[in-house]
mmCIF file of C-alpha atoms in Angstrom:
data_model
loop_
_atom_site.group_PDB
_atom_site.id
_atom_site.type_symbol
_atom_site.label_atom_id
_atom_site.label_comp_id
_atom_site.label_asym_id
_atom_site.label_seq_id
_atom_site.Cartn_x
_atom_site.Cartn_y
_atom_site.Cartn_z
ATOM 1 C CA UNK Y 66 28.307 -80.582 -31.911
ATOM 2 C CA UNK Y 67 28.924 -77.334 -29.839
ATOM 3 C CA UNK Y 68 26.861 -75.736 -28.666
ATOM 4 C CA UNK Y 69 26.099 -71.884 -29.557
ATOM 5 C CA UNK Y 70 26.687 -69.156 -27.065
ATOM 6 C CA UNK Y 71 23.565 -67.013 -25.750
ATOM 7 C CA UNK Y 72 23.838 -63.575 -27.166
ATOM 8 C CA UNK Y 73 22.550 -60.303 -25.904
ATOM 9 C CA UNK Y 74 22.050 -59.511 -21.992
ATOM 10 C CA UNK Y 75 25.082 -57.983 -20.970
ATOM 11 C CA UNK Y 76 24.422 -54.485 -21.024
ATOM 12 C CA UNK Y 77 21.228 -53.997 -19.872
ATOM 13 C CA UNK Y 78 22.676 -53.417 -16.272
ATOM 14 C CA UNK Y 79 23.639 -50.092 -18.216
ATOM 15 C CA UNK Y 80 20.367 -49.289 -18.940
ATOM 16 C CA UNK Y 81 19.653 -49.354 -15.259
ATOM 17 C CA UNK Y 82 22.579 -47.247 -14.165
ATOM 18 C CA UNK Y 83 21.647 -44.608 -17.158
ATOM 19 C CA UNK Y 84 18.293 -44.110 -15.868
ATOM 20 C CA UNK Y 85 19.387 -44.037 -12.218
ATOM 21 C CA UNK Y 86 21.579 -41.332 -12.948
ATOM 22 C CA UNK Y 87 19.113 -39.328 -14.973
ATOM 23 C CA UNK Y 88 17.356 -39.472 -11.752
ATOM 24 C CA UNK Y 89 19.486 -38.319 -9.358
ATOM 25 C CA UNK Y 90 20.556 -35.384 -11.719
ATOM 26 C CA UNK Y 91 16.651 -34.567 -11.804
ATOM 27 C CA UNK Y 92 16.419 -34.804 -7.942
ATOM 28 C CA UNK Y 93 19.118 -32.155 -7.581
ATOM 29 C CA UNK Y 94 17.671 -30.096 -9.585
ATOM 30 C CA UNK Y 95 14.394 -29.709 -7.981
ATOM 31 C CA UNK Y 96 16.342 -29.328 -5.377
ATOM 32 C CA UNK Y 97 18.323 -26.605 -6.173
ATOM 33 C CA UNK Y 98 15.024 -24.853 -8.105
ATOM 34 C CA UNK Y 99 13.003 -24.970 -4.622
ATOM 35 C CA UNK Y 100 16.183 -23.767 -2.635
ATOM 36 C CA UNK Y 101 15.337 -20.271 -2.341
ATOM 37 C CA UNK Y 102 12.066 -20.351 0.080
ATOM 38 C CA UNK Y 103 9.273 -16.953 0.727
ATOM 39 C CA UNK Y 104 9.517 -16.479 4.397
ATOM 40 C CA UNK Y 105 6.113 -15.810 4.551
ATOM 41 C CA UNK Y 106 4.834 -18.750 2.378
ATOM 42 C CA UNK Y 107 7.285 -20.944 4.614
ATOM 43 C CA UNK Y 108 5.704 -19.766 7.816
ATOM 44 C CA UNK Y 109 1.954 -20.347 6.734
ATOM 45 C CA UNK Y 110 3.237 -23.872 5.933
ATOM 46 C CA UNK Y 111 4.678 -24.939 9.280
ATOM 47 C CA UNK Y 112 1.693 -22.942 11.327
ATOM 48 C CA UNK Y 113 -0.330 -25.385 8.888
ATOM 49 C CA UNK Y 114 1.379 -28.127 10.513
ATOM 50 C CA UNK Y 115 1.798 -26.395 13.966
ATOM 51 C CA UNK Y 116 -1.647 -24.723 14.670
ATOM 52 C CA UNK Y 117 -1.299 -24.037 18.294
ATOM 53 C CA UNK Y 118 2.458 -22.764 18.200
ATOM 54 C CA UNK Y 119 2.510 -19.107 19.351
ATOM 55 C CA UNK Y 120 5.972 -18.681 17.403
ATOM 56 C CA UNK Y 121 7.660 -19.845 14.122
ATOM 57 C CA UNK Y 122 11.430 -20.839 14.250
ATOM 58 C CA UNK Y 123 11.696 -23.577 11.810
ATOM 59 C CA UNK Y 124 12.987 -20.938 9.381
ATOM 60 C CA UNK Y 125 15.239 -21.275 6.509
ATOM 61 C CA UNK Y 126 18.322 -19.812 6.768
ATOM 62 C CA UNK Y 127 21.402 -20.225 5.006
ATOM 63 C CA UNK Y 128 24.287 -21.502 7.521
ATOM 64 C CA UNK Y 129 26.884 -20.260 5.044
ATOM 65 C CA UNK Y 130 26.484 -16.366 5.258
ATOM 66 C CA UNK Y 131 27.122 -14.779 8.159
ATOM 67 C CA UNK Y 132 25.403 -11.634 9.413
ATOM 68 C CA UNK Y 133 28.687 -9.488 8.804
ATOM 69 C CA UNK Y 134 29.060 -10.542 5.021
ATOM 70 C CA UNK Y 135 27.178 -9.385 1.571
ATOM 71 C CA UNK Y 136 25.384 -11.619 -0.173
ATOM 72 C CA UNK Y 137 25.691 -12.100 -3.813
ATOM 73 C CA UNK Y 138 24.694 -9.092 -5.900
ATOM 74 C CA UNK Y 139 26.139 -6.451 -3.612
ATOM 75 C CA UNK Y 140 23.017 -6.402 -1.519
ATOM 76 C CA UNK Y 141 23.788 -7.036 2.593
ATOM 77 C CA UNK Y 142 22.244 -8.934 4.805
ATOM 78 C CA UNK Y 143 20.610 -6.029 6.535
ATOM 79 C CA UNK Y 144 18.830 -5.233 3.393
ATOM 80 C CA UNK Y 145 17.378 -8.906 3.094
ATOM 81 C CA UNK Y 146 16.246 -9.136 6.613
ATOM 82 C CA UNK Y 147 14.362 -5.084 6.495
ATOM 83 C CA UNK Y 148 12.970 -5.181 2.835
ATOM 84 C CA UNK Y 149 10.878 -2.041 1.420
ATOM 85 C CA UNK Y 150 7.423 -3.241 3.043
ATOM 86 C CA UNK Y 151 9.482 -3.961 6.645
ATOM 87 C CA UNK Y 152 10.296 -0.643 7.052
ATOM 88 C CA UNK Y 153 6.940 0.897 6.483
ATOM 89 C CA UNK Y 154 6.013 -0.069 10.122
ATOM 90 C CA UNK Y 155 9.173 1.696 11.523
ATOM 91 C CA UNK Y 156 8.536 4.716 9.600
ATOM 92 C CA UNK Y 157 5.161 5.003 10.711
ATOM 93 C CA UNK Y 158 5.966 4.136 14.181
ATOM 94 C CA UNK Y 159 8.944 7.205 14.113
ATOM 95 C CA UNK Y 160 5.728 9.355 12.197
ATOM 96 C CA UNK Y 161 3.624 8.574 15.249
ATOM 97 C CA UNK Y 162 6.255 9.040 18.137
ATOM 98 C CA UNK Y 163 7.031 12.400 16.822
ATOM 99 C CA UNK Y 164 3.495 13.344 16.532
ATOM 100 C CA UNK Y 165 2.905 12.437 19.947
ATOM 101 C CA UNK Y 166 -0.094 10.225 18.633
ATOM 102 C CA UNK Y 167 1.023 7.401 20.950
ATOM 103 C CA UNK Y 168 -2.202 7.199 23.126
ATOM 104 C CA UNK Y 169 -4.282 7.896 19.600
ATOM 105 C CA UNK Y 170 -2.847 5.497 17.062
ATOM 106 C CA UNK Y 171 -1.736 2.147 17.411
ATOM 107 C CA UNK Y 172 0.655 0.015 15.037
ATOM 108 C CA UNK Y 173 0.782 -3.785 14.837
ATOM 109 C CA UNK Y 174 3.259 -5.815 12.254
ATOM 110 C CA UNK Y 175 2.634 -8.930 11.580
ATOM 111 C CA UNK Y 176 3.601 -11.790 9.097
ATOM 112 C CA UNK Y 177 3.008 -9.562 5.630
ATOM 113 C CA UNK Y 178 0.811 -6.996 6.946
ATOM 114 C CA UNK Y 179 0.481 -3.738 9.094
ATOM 115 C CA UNK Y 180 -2.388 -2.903 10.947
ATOM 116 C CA UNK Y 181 -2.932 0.934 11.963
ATOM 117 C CA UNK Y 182 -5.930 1.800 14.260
ATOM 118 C CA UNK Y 183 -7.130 5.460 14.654
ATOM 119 C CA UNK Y 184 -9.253 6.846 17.458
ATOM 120 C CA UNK Y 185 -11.845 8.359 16.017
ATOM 121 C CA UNK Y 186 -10.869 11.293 17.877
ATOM 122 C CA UNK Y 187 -8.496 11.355 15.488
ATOM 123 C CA UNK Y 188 -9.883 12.015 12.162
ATOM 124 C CA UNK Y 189 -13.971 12.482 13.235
ATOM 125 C CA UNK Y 190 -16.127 15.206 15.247
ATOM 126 C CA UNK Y 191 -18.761 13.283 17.330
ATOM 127 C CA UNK Y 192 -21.337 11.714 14.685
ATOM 128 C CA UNK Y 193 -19.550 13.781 11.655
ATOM 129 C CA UNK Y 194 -18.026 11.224 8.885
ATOM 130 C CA UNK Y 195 -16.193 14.905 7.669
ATOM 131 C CA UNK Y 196 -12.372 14.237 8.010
ATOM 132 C CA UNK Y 197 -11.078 17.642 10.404
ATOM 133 C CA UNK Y 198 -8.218 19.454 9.795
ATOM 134 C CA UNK Y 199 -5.567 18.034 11.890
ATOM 135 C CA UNK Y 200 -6.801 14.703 10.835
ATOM 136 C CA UNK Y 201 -6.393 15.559 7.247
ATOM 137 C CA UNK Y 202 -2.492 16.464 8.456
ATOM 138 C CA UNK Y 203 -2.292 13.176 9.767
ATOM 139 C CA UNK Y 204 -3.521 11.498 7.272
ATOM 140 C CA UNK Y 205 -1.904 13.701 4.925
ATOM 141 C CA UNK Y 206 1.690 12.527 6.303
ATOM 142 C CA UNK Y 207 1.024 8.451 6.770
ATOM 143 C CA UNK Y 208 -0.153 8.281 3.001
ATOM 144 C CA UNK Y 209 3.517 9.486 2.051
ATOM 145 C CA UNK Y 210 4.755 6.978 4.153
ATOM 146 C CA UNK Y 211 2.495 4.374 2.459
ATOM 147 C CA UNK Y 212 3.420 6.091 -0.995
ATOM 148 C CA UNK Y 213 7.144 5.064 -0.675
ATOM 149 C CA UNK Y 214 6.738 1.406 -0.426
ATOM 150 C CA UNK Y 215 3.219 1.342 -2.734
ATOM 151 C CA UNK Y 216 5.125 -1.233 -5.496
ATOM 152 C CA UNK Y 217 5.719 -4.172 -2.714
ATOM 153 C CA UNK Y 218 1.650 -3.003 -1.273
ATOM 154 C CA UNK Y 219 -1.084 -5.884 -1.849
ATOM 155 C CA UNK Y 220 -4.328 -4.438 -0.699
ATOM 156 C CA UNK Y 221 -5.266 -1.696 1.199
ATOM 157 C CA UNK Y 222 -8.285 -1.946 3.607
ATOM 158 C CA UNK Y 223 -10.001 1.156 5.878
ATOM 159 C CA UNK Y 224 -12.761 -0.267 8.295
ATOM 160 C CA UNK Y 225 -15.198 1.976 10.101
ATOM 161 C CA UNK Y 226 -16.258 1.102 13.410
ATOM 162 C CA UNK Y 227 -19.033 2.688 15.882
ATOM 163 C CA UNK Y 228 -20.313 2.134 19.226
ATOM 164 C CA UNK Y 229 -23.155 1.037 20.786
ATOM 165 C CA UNK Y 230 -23.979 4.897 22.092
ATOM 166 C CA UNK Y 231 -26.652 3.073 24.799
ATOM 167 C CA UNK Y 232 -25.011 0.062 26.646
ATOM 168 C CA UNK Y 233 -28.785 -1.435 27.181
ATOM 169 C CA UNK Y 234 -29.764 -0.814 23.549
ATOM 170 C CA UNK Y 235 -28.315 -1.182 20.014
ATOM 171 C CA UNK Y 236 -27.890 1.514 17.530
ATOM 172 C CA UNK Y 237 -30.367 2.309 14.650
ATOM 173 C CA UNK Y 238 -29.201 0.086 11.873
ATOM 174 C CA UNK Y 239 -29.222 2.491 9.159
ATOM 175 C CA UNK Y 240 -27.374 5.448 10.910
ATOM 176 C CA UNK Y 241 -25.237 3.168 12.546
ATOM 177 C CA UNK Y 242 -24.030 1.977 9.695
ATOM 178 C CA UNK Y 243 -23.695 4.577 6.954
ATOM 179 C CA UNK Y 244 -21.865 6.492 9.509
ATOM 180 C CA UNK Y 245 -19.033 3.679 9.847
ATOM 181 C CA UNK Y 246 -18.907 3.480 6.007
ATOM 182 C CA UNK Y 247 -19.070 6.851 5.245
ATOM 183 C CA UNK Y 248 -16.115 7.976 7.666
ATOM 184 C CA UNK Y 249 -14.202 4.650 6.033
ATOM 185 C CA UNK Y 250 -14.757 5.573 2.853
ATOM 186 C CA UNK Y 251 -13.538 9.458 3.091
ATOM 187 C CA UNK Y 252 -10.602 7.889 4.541
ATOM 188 C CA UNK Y 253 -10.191 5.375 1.633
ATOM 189 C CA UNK Y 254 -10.684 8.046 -0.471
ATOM 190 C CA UNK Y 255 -8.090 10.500 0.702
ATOM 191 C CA UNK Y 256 -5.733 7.853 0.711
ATOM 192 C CA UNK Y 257 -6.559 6.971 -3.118
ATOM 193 C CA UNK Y 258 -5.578 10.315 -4.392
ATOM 194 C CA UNK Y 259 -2.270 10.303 -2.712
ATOM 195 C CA UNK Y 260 -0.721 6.980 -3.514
ATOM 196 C CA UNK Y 261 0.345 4.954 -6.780
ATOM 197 C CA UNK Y 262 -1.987 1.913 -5.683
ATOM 198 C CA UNK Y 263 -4.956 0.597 -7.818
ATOM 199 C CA UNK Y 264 -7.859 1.949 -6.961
ATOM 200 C CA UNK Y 265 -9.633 -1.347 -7.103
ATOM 201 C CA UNK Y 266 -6.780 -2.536 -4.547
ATOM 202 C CA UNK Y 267 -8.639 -0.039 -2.052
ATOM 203 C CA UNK Y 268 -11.922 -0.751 -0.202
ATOM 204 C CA UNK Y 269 -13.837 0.743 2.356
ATOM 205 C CA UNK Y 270 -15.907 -1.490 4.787
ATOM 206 C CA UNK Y 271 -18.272 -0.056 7.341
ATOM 207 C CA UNK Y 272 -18.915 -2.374 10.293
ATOM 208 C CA UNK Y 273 -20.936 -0.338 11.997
ATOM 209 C CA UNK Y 274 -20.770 -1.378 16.153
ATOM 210 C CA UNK Y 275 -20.388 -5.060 15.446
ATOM 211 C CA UNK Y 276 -16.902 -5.574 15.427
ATOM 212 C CA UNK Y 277 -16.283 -4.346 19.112
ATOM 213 C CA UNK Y 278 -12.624 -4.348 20.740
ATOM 214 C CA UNK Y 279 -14.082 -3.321 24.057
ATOM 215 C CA UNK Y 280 -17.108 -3.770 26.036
ATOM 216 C CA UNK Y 281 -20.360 -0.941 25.872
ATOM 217 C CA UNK Y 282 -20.127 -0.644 29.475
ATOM 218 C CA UNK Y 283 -18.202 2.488 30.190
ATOM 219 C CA UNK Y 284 -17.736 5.613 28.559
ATOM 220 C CA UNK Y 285 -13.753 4.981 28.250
ATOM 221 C CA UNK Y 286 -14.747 1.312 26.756
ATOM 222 C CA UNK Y 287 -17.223 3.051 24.446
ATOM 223 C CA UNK Y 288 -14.535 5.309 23.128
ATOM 224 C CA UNK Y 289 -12.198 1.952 22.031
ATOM 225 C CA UNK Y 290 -14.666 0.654 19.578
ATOM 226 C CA UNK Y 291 -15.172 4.171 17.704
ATOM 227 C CA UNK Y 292 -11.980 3.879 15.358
ATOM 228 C CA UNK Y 293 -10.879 3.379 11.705
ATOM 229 C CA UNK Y 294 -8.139 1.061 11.389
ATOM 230 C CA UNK Y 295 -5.935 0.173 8.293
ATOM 231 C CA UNK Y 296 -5.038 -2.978 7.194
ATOM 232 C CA UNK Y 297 -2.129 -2.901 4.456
ATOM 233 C CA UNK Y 298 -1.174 -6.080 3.491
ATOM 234 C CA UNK Y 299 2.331 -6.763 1.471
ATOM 235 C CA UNK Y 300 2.342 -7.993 -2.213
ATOM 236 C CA UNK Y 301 2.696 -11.566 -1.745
ATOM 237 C CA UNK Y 302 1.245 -11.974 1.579
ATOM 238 C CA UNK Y 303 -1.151 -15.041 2.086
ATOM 239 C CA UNK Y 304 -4.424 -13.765 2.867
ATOM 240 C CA UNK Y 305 -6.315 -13.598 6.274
ATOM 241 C CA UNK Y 306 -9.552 -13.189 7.911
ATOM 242 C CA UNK Y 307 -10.109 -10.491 9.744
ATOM 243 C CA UNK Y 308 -10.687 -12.274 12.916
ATOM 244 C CA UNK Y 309 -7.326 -14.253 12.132
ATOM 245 C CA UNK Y 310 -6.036 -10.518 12.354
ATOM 246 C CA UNK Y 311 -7.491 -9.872 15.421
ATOM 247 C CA UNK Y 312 -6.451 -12.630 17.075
ATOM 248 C CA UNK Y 313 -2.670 -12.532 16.395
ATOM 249 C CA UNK Y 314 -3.230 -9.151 17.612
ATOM 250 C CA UNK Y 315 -4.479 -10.118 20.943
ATOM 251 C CA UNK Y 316 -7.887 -8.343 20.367
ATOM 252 C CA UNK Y 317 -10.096 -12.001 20.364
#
């Protein structure tokens, strides 16, 4: 009697090769969806990984367009590299050269974010949180600067800053400090009136003489630590700590 031949068996190694496939063709496409990286995003995640490295190369770039040639969509290279919120530091720097405000206002860019620090020579009289005239022009001329590029602008933040006026002794608390947030929050609210950004995306902070740049020692050191400064952070910029700004800023 013969025997009967097993049935069944032979295509399961199709099975395998199916689902292998489906696989790969899933692989490729997360790929392909995660190919276009944020710069900024990109650089938190490798200072994540490389806390003490002062600079950020590992970059993604693509090999295949050269610096010459337009990109897809008509828009060049140029354009990619100096987006809207890049060139609010260079128009503010040109606003500040041609001022002559050099010695009276300093700029800092950083990842996402430009920092502006007034003297308070700048906007204040002595003790008076009452903007003056040429600081309203001032003023006046960087919040059209800030009003061209308001759609790619995340936050907007104006901190006060005093002095220790005795370098033995602290300031009164309570003039100390209402002074700092009242001449912040004249600024803040000059600036609100003048640009298309949410008012709630606005703030005032008044920090009174406790955020020093400078030692109380001198006169001239004194003078450092009265300022308002500006911190305008772009749209999908990973937030910081103040002291994080400070220190990329060389100020810690």
């Amino acid at each position: 009697m013969k025997r009967k031949k097993k049935e069944g068996g032979g295509a399961n190694w199709m099975d395998t090769y199916g689902d292998l496939v489906t696989l790969l063709l899933c692989f490729f496409v997360l790929l392909y969806s995660i190919s276009t990286i944020d710069q900024a995003k990109w650089i938190q995640i490798v200072k994540s990984f490389n806390p003490d490295a002062k600079e950020v190369s590992q970059i993604a770039q693509n090999p295949d367009i050269d610096a010459n040639d337009e990109v897809p969509g008509g828009v060049d290279t140029d354009q990619v590299d100096m987006d809207e919120f890049d060139e609010l530091y260079e128009s503010l720097k040109k606003a500040v050269e041609e001022a002559g405000l050099d010695g009276e206002v300093e700029l800092f860019k950083g990842d996402g974010y430009t920092f502006i620090t007034f003297r308070d020579n700048v906007f204040f009289d002595g003790d008076s949180s009452i903007i003056k005239e040429g600081g309203e022009t001032i003023l006046a001329q960087f919040s059209s600067i800030i009003a061209g590029v308001s759609d790619s602008v995340k936050e907007i933040q104006v901190l006060g800053h005093t002095t220790q006026a005795d370098p033995n002794a602290p300031n009164e608390p309570t003039g100390d400090r209402v002074l700092s947030a009242e001449r912040a929050a004249r600024v803040a609210a000059y600036i609100q009136q003048r640009i298309n950004v949410a008012p709630a995306n606005i703030s005032a902070i008044g920090y009174g003489q406790h955020r020093p740049i400078a030692p109380f020692d001198t006169e001239e050191n004194r003078a450092k630590n009265r300022r308002v400064e500006l911190l305008i952070t772009k749209s999908d910029s990973v937030e910081q700590s103040l002291e994080q700004y400070y220190e990329e800023m060389g100020r810690q």
